[in-house]
Coordinates of C-alpha atoms in Angstrom, one line a residue:
M1 CA 16.1 -18.4 -33.3
S2 CA 14.6 -14.9 -34.9
S3 CA 15.4 -12.0 -36.8
V4 CA 16.1 -8.9 -34.7
P5 CA 13.8 -6.0 -35.7
T6 CA 14.9 -2.6 -36.6
I7 CA 14.0 0.2 -34.5
P8 CA 11.4 2.3 -36.5
G9 CA 11.8 6.1 -37.3
Q10 CA 14.8 8.3 -38.0
Q11 CA 17.3 9.0 -35.2
V12 CA 17.0 12.5 -33.7
P13 CA 19.7 14.6 -34.4
Q14 CA 21.8 16.9 -31.9
P15 CA 21.0 19.1 -30.1
H16 CA 17.5 17.9 -29.9
A17 CA 18.6 14.4 -28.7
Q18 CA 20.7 16.2 -26.0
A19 CA 17.9 18.1 -24.8
L20 CA 15.8 14.9 -24.7
R21 CA 18.5 13.3 -22.4
E22 CA 18.4 16.3 -20.0
Q23 CA 14.7 15.8 -19.9
V24 CA 15.2 12.1 -18.7
R25 CA 17.9 13.1 -16.3
V26 CA 15.7 15.6 -14.5
L27 CA 12.7 13.4 -14.4
L28 CA 14.8 10.4 -12.9
G29 CA 16.7 12.9 -10.6
R30 CA 20.0 11.8 -11.8
D31 CA 23.4 13.4 -12.1
S32 CA 24.4 11.6 -15.4
E33 CA 22.8 11.5 -18.7
R34 CA 24.0 8.4 -19.8
F35 CA 21.7 5.6 -20.6
P36 CA 19.7 4.9 -17.6
G37 CA 18.8 1.3 -18.3
A38 CA 19.6 -1.5 -15.9
Q39 CA 22.0 -4.6 -17.0
P40 CA 21.7 -7.9 -15.8
I41 CA 24.5 -10.3 -14.8
S42 CA 24.9 -14.0 -15.9
F43 CA 23.4 -16.5 -14.0
A44 CA 26.0 -18.5 -12.0
R45 CA 25.6 -21.8 -9.6
N46 CA 25.5 -19.7 -6.5
H47 CA 22.6 -17.8 -7.6
L48 CA 20.4 -21.2 -7.1
S49 CA 21.0 -20.3 -3.5
E50 CA 20.1 -16.5 -4.1
L51 CA 16.8 -17.5 -5.2
Q52 CA 16.0 -19.1 -2.1
R53 CA 17.4 -16.0 0.1
S54 CA 15.3 -13.4 -1.8
E55 CA 11.9 -13.5 -3.7
Y56 CA 12.6 -13.1 -7.5
F57 CA 10.1 -12.5 -10.3
M58 CA 10.6 -14.7 -13.5
C59 CA 10.2 -13.9 -17.1
E60 CA 11.3 -15.1 -20.5
K61 CA 14.1 -13.5 -21.8
T62 CA 13.0 -12.1 -25.3
D63 CA 15.3 -12.3 -28.2
G64 CA 15.1 -8.7 -29.7
I65 CA 16.4 -5.1 -29.1
R66 CA 16.3 -3.9 -25.7
C67 CA 15.0 -0.1 -25.6
L68 CA 13.3 2.3 -23.4
L69 CA 10.2 3.7 -24.5
F70 CA 9.8 7.5 -23.4
L71 CA 6.2 9.1 -23.4
S72 CA 6.7 12.8 -23.8
Y73 CA 5.0 15.7 -25.7
I74 CA 5.7 18.5 -28.0
D75 CA 4.2 22.1 -28.2
T76 CA 2.5 23.0 -31.5
P77 CA 0.3 25.8 -32.6
E78 CA -2.5 23.3 -31.9
G79 CA -1.4 22.6 -28.6
F80 CA 0.3 20.1 -26.8
Q81 CA 0.7 16.8 -28.7
E82 CA 1.7 13.4 -27.3
I83 CA 5.0 11.9 -28.9
Q84 CA 7.0 9.0 -27.9
Y85 CA 10.6 8.0 -28.2
L86 CA 12.6 4.7 -28.3
I87 CA 15.8 4.8 -26.7
D88 CA 18.6 2.3 -27.5
R89 CA 21.6 1.3 -25.5
K90 CA 23.7 3.9 -27.3
N91 CA 21.3 6.3 -25.7
N92 CA 20.1 7.3 -29.1
Y93 CA 16.6 8.6 -29.5
Y94 CA 14.1 7.3 -32.3
P95 CA 10.6 9.1 -32.5
V96 CA 8.0 6.6 -32.8
P97 CA 5.6 6.9 -35.8
K98 CA 2.2 8.2 -35.3
G99 CA -0.5 5.9 -33.9
L100 CA 0.3 5.1 -30.0
H101 CA -2.0 6.7 -27.6
F102 CA -1.7 6.2 -23.7
P103 CA -4.8 7.7 -22.0
Y104 CA -4.1 9.8 -18.9
H105 CA -5.5 7.7 -16.0
Q106 CA -7.4 10.5 -14.5
H107 CA -9.1 11.4 -17.8
Q108 CA -9.4 8.0 -19.6
K109 CA -12.2 9.0 -21.7
D110 CA -10.8 12.4 -23.0
D111 CA -8.6 11.3 -26.0
D112 CA -6.9 14.9 -25.7
K113 CA -5.6 13.8 -22.4
F114 CA -2.4 11.5 -22.5
S115 CA 0.4 10.1 -20.2
F116 CA 3.9 11.9 -20.5
G117 CA 6.8 11.8 -18.1
T118 CA 6.7 8.0 -18.4
L119 CA 9.9 5.9 -19.2
L120 CA 9.2 2.2 -19.8
D121 CA 11.9 -0.6 -20.0
G122 CA 11.3 -3.3 -22.4
E123 CA 12.2 -5.2 -25.6
L124 CA 11.3 -4.5 -29.2
V125 CA 10.6 -7.9 -31.1
N126 CA 9.1 -9.5 -33.9
D127 CA 6.0 -11.6 -33.1
H128 CA 5.0 -14.3 -35.6
V129 CA 1.2 -14.8 -35.6
P130 CA -0.2 -18.0 -37.3
G131 CA -2.2 -17.0 -40.3
Q132 CA -0.4 -13.6 -40.7
P133 CA 2.2 -13.4 -43.7
K134 CA 4.2 -10.6 -41.8
P135 CA 5.5 -10.6 -38.1
R136 CA 4.0 -8.1 -36.0
L137 CA 6.4 -5.6 -34.2
M138 CA 5.7 -5.6 -30.4
F139 CA 7.3 -4.0 -27.4
Y140 CA 7.1 -5.8 -24.2
V141 CA 7.4 -3.9 -21.1
F142 CA 8.9 -5.7 -18.1
D143 CA 9.7 -2.6 -15.7
C144 CA 9.2 1.1 -15.3
L145 CA 11.4 4.1 -14.3
A146 CA 8.8 6.6 -14.2
V147 CA 5.0 6.9 -14.7
D148 CA 3.2 10.2 -15.0
N149 CA 6.2 12.2 -13.9
I150 CA 6.6 10.0 -11.0
N151 CA 9.9 8.6 -10.4
M152 CA 9.6 5.0 -9.7
M153 CA 13.1 3.9 -9.5
Q154 CA 13.3 3.9 -5.3
R155 CA 10.3 1.7 -5.2
T156 CA 10.4 -2.1 -5.1
L157 CA 9.7 -4.1 -8.1
D158 CA 6.4 -5.5 -7.2
K159 CA 5.1 -1.6 -6.4
R160 CA 6.7 -0.5 -9.8
L161 CA 4.7 -2.9 -11.7
G162 CA 1.4 -2.6 -9.6
Y163 CA 1.6 1.3 -10.2
M164 CA 2.4 0.9 -14.1
D165 CA -0.5 -1.6 -14.3
M166 CA -3.2 0.9 -12.7
H167 CA -2.0 4.2 -13.9
L168 CA -0.7 3.0 -17.6
F169 CA -1.8 -0.5 -18.8
G170 CA -5.2 -0.3 -17.4
P171 CA -6.3 2.9 -19.1
Y172 CA -4.1 1.7 -22.2
N173 CA -5.9 -1.6 -22.6
N174 CA -9.1 -0.1 -22.1
Y175 CA -8.6 2.4 -24.8
L176 CA -7.7 -0.3 -27.3
K177 CA -11.1 -2.3 -26.3
T178 CA -13.3 0.9 -26.9
H179 CA -11.4 2.0 -30.1
A180 CA -11.7 -0.7 -32.8
S181 CA -9.3 0.9 -35.2
A182 CA -6.6 1.8 -32.6
Q183 CA -4.7 -1.3 -32.9
A184 CA -4.1 -1.1 -36.6
A185 CA -3.2 2.2 -36.3
E186 CA -0.3 1.5 -34.0
P187 CA 3.3 1.4 -35.4
F188 CA 3.8 -1.4 -32.9
R189 CA 1.8 -2.9 -29.9
V190 CA 2.9 -2.2 -26.5
K191 CA 2.2 -5.0 -24.1
R192 CA 3.1 -5.9 -20.5
K193 CA 5.5 -8.8 -20.3
Q194 CA 4.1 -11.6 -17.9
M195 CA 5.8 -12.3 -14.6
H196 CA 5.9 -15.6 -12.8
S197 CA 7.1 -16.6 -9.4
S198 CA 10.6 -17.9 -9.3
Y199 CA 9.5 -21.3 -8.4
H200 CA 7.4 -21.9 -11.8
I201 CA 10.2 -23.1 -13.4
S202 CA 8.9 -26.4 -14.6
D203 CA 5.7 -24.8 -16.2
M204 CA 8.0 -22.3 -17.8
F205 CA 9.9 -24.8 -19.4
R206 CA 6.9 -27.1 -20.4
N207 CA 4.5 -24.8 -21.4
I208 CA 5.3 -21.3 -21.9
L209 CA 8.5 -21.1 -23.7
S210 CA 7.3 -23.7 -26.5
S211 CA 4.2 -21.3 -27.0
L212 CA 5.9 -18.0 -27.6
P213 CA 5.3 -16.2 -30.8
H214 CA 9.0 -14.9 -30.9
G215 CA 12.3 -16.0 -30.3
N216 CA 13.5 -16.7 -26.7
D217 CA 17.1 -17.2 -25.5
G218 CA 16.6 -17.7 -21.7
L219 CA 15.1 -16.6 -18.5
V220 CA 15.5 -13.4 -16.3
F221 CA 15.1 -13.3 -12.6
T222 CA 14.7 -9.9 -11.0
C223 CA 14.5 -9.3 -7.5
K224 CA 11.1 -8.4 -5.9
N225 CA 12.5 -6.1 -3.2
T226 CA 15.1 -3.9 -4.6
P227 CA 15.1 -0.4 -6.3
Y228 CA 15.6 0.0 -10.0
Q229 CA 19.4 0.2 -10.5
P230 CA 20.8 2.0 -13.7
G231 CA 24.0 0.3 -15.0
T232 CA 24.9 -3.3 -13.9
D233 CA 22.5 -5.0 -11.2
P234 CA 23.8 -7.8 -9.3
H235 CA 19.8 -8.3 -8.8
I236 CA 18.9 -9.0 -12.0
L237 CA 20.2 -12.6 -13.1
K238 CA 20.3 -13.7 -16.8
W239 CA 20.1 -17.4 -17.4
K240 CA 20.6 -18.8 -20.6
P241 CA 20.9 -22.5 -21.8
P242 CA 24.5 -23.4 -22.5
H243 CA 24.1 -23.2 -26.4
E244 CA 22.8 -19.7 -26.0
N245 CA 25.5 -18.5 -23.8
T246 CA 27.0 -15.6 -26.3
I247 CA 29.3 -12.7 -25.9
D248 CA 29.4 -9.4 -27.8
F249 CA 32.7 -8.7 -29.3
K250 CA 34.3 -6.0 -31.6
L251 CA 35.3 -7.7 -34.7
R252 CA 38.8 -6.7 -36.3
L253 CA 39.7 -8.1 -39.9
G254 CA 43.2 -9.4 -40.2
E255 CA 45.4 -8.8 -43.4
F256 CA 44.1 -9.8 -46.7
P257 CA 46.1 -11.5 -49.4
M258 CA 47.9 -9.6 -52.0
F259 CA 47.7 -10.3 -55.7
D260 CA 48.8 -8.6 -59.0
P261 CA 45.8 -7.4 -60.8
E262 CA 48.0 -7.2 -64.1
D263 CA 46.6 -3.8 -64.8
G264 CA 49.8 -2.3 -65.8
E265 CA 50.5 -0.9 -62.6
D266 CA 53.5 -1.8 -60.2
G267 CA 53.0 -3.7 -57.1
S268 CA 50.3 -5.9 -55.7
I269 CA 47.0 -4.9 -53.9
P270 CA 45.0 -6.6 -51.2
D271 CA 42.3 -9.2 -52.4
Y272 CA 39.2 -8.2 -50.6
D273 CA 37.4 -11.0 -52.1
A274 CA 39.4 -13.5 -50.5
M275 CA 39.5 -14.3 -46.6
P276 CA 41.6 -12.2 -44.2
D277 CA 44.0 -14.3 -42.4
R278 CA 42.2 -13.9 -39.3
F279 CA 39.0 -12.6 -37.5
Q280 CA 40.1 -11.0 -34.3
L281 CA 37.7 -10.6 -31.3
L282 CA 38.2 -7.7 -29.1
V283 CA 37.1 -7.4 -25.7
L284 CA 36.4 -3.9 -23.7
H285 CA 38.5 -3.6 -20.9
N286 CA 38.8 0.1 -19.7
S287 CA 36.8 3.1 -21.2
N288 CA 37.2 2.8 -25.0
Q289 CA 40.3 0.4 -24.6
Y290 CA 40.1 -3.0 -26.4
Q291 CA 42.1 -6.0 -25.9
P292 CA 42.3 -9.2 -27.9
F293 CA 40.2 -12.2 -26.7
Q294 CA 42.3 -15.6 -26.5
H295 CA 40.7 -16.9 -29.5
D296 CA 39.8 -15.7 -33.0
L297 CA 36.4 -16.0 -34.7
H298 CA 36.3 -19.3 -36.8
V299 CA 34.6 -18.4 -40.0
E300 CA 33.9 -21.1 -42.8
E301 CA 34.1 -20.3 -46.6
I302 CA 30.6 -20.4 -46.9
E303 CA 30.2 -18.0 -44.1
W304 CA 32.8 -15.6 -45.7
E305 CA 30.5 -15.7 -48.8
V306 CA 27.4 -14.8 -46.5
L307 CA 29.8 -11.8 -44.9
K308 CA 30.8 -10.5 -48.3
G309 CA 27.5 -10.8 -49.7
L310 CA 26.2 -8.4 -47.0
G311 CA 27.9 -5.4 -48.7
Q312 CA 28.4 -3.7 -45.5
P313 CA 31.4 -2.8 -43.4
L314 CA 32.6 -5.6 -41.0
D315 CA 35.6 -4.0 -39.3
G316 CA 34.8 -2.6 -35.7
R317 CA 31.3 -4.0 -35.7
I318 CA 29.9 -5.6 -32.4
I319 CA 29.2 -9.4 -33.2
E320 CA 27.4 -11.7 -31.2
C321 CA 29.1 -15.0 -30.7
Y322 CA 28.9 -18.4 -29.2
R323 CA 31.3 -21.4 -28.6
D324 CA 30.6 -24.5 -30.6
E325 CA 30.8 -28.0 -29.3
Q326 CA 34.5 -28.3 -30.7
G327 CA 35.2 -25.1 -28.6
R328 CA 35.5 -22.8 -31.6
W329 CA 33.8 -19.4 -31.5
R330 CA 31.3 -18.7 -34.1
Y331 CA 28.8 -15.9 -35.0
K332 CA 25.2 -16.1 -34.0
Q333 CA 23.0 -16.4 -37.0
D334 CA 19.7 -14.8 -37.4
D335 CA 16.8 -16.6 -39.3
D336 CA 18.3 -15.6 -42.9
G337 CA 21.8 -16.9 -41.9
T338 CA 23.2 -13.4 -41.8
P339 CA 25.5 -12.7 -38.5
R340 CA 23.8 -11.3 -35.5
F341 CA 25.6 -7.9 -35.6
R342 CA 24.7 -5.8 -32.3
D343 CA 24.6 -2.3 -33.9
D344 CA 22.1 -1.3 -31.3
K345 CA 25.1 -1.3 -28.9
K346 CA 28.0 1.1 -28.5
D347 CA 30.6 -1.2 -27.1
A348 CA 31.3 -5.0 -27.0
N349 CA 30.8 -6.6 -23.8
H350 CA 33.3 -5.4 -20.9
V351 CA 35.8 -8.1 -19.7
S352 CA 34.0 -8.6 -16.3
T353 CA 31.1 -9.7 -18.5
V354 CA 32.9 -12.1 -20.6
N355 CA 34.4 -13.8 -17.6
S356 CA 31.0 -14.1 -16.1
V357 CA 29.8 -15.8 -19.4
L358 CA 33.0 -17.9 -19.6
E359 CA 32.3 -19.1 -16.1
S360 CA 28.8 -19.9 -17.1
I361 CA 30.1 -21.9 -20.1
E362 CA 32.6 -23.8 -18.1
D363 CA 30.2 -24.6 -15.1
P364 CA 26.7 -24.2 -16.6
V365 CA 23.5 -24.1 -14.8
T366 CA 21.2 -26.4 -16.6
E367 CA 17.4 -26.6 -17.1
Q368 CA 17.7 -29.7 -15.1
D369 CA 19.6 -27.8 -12.5
L370 CA 16.9 -25.1 -12.3
I371 CA 13.9 -27.4 -12.1
A372 CA 15.8 -29.7 -9.4
T373 CA 15.9 -26.6 -7.1
E374 CA 12.3 -25.6 -7.7
N375 CA 10.8 -27.2 -4.6
K376 CA 13.5 -25.6 -2.5
I377 CA 12.8 -22.2 -3.9
R378 CA 9.2 -22.6 -3.3
D379 CA 9.5 -23.6 0.3
A380 CA 12.1 -20.6 1.0
V381 CA 9.7 -18.1 -0.8
K382 CA 6.6 -19.4 1.2
V383 CA 8.7 -18.8 4.6
M384 CA 9.7 -15.2 3.2
R385 CA 6.2 -14.4 2.4
E386 CA 5.0 -15.6 5.6
R387 CA 7.7 -13.4 7.5
E388 CA 6.6 -10.6 5.2
A389 CA 3.1 -10.9 6.3
E390 CA 3.9 -11.0 10.0
I391 CA 6.0 -7.7 9.6
Q392 CA 3.0 -5.9 7.9
Q393 CA 0.5 -7.2 10.4
R394 CA 2.9 -6.0 13.3
K395 CA 3.0 -2.6 11.5
V396 CA -0.7 -2.6 11.3
R397 CA -0.9 -3.3 14.9
E398 CA 1.5 -0.6 16.1
M399 CA -0.1 2.0 13.8
E400 CA -3.4 1.1 15.5
H401 CA -2.1 1.2 19.0
R402 CA -0.5 4.7 18.0
D403 CA -3.8 6.0 16.9
D404 CA -5.5 4.7 20.1
M405 CA -2.9 6.5 22.4
E406 CA -3.5 9.6 20.5
R407 CA -7.2 9.3 20.8
E408 CA -6.7 8.7 24.5
G409 CA -4.5 11.8 24.7
K410 CA -7.0 14.0 23.2
K411 CA -9.7 12.6 25.5
R412 CA -7.7 13.6 28.4
K413 CA -7.0 17.0 27.3
L414 CA -10.8 17.6 26.7
S415 CA -11.6 16.2 30.0
E416 CA -9.1 18.6 31.6

């Protein structure tokens, strides 16, 4: 369990935000200005077989705020200056406070040259470092959509990550090593999330998850050989342990009891200090159309006191919920006991996502199920890699043969 950080900076107002969305749309060659981030699907039992049909990369699922990091620039009287924006899932833009610098890979020693036209996919999270009183704000990058004005979306995941490492993180990490004060000046540290082979499941559970400096609520498996797909991507699989399977609902408060305040006026008024008669959970069906979930949110009296104590609006907010052992739906709590409101999201989960999560709850794939399939995944991946190597060798031989034929043709022409 961990507290979700707040995105630093003030939201960019219109029409500047619209101009930035247009920049991103053009950069990615898209027809739409909607949020371009890919969304995973819930891991189901049939995906155990999917991991044996295609090679997947695996990483831990960080419990933070999903954002895109857009590296851009502004034109000032002093010349072009680099600026970065965090983009939340509502497609809002937040300028990053000064301090980040991403050197341009062709001029790494020139601090006036910087990377722009770069769009990174990642998670903003609080890292708790032993010996430090305050958590360290981090941005963990797990994918990229563009680097230095080159659209990477049609490339496979391994190619996207390899290009990003060489042209962005290599220069960035070298810069931090040679500039001692650079890290202290950063509003947050940007770090490449570590990827693992999909069959290193035992090591993930045994060694990696337990040593993380931040909250974690599962694993993410991403297909190695598919392009980046905005919106729901069936090749990104989100696995959560049964107790972490959650749904984001829209909360609607019911009717409050009435009472007479005895203030000399006629009639009763709602008692907003008392609990409402229900806490209704709503599910998104069609565009902006919500329908009630089959269960209400279960709220204890002590939890209602917590909700009231927030002093914040409750009705209409997106709230993350889980099903407890008694089958009741409860809100997920942050470290301080307050509910996990998903204010970073525009809408609650769509009914298709809700049904997928419910399926995972009813027929969960457990940690033991994943570990039990580990050897089969390893054997299947070995065969896939051997087949891929054979295809590459065949291509090389064909290319060499074609070159030989061209050289022979040139020789014949010269001899004639």
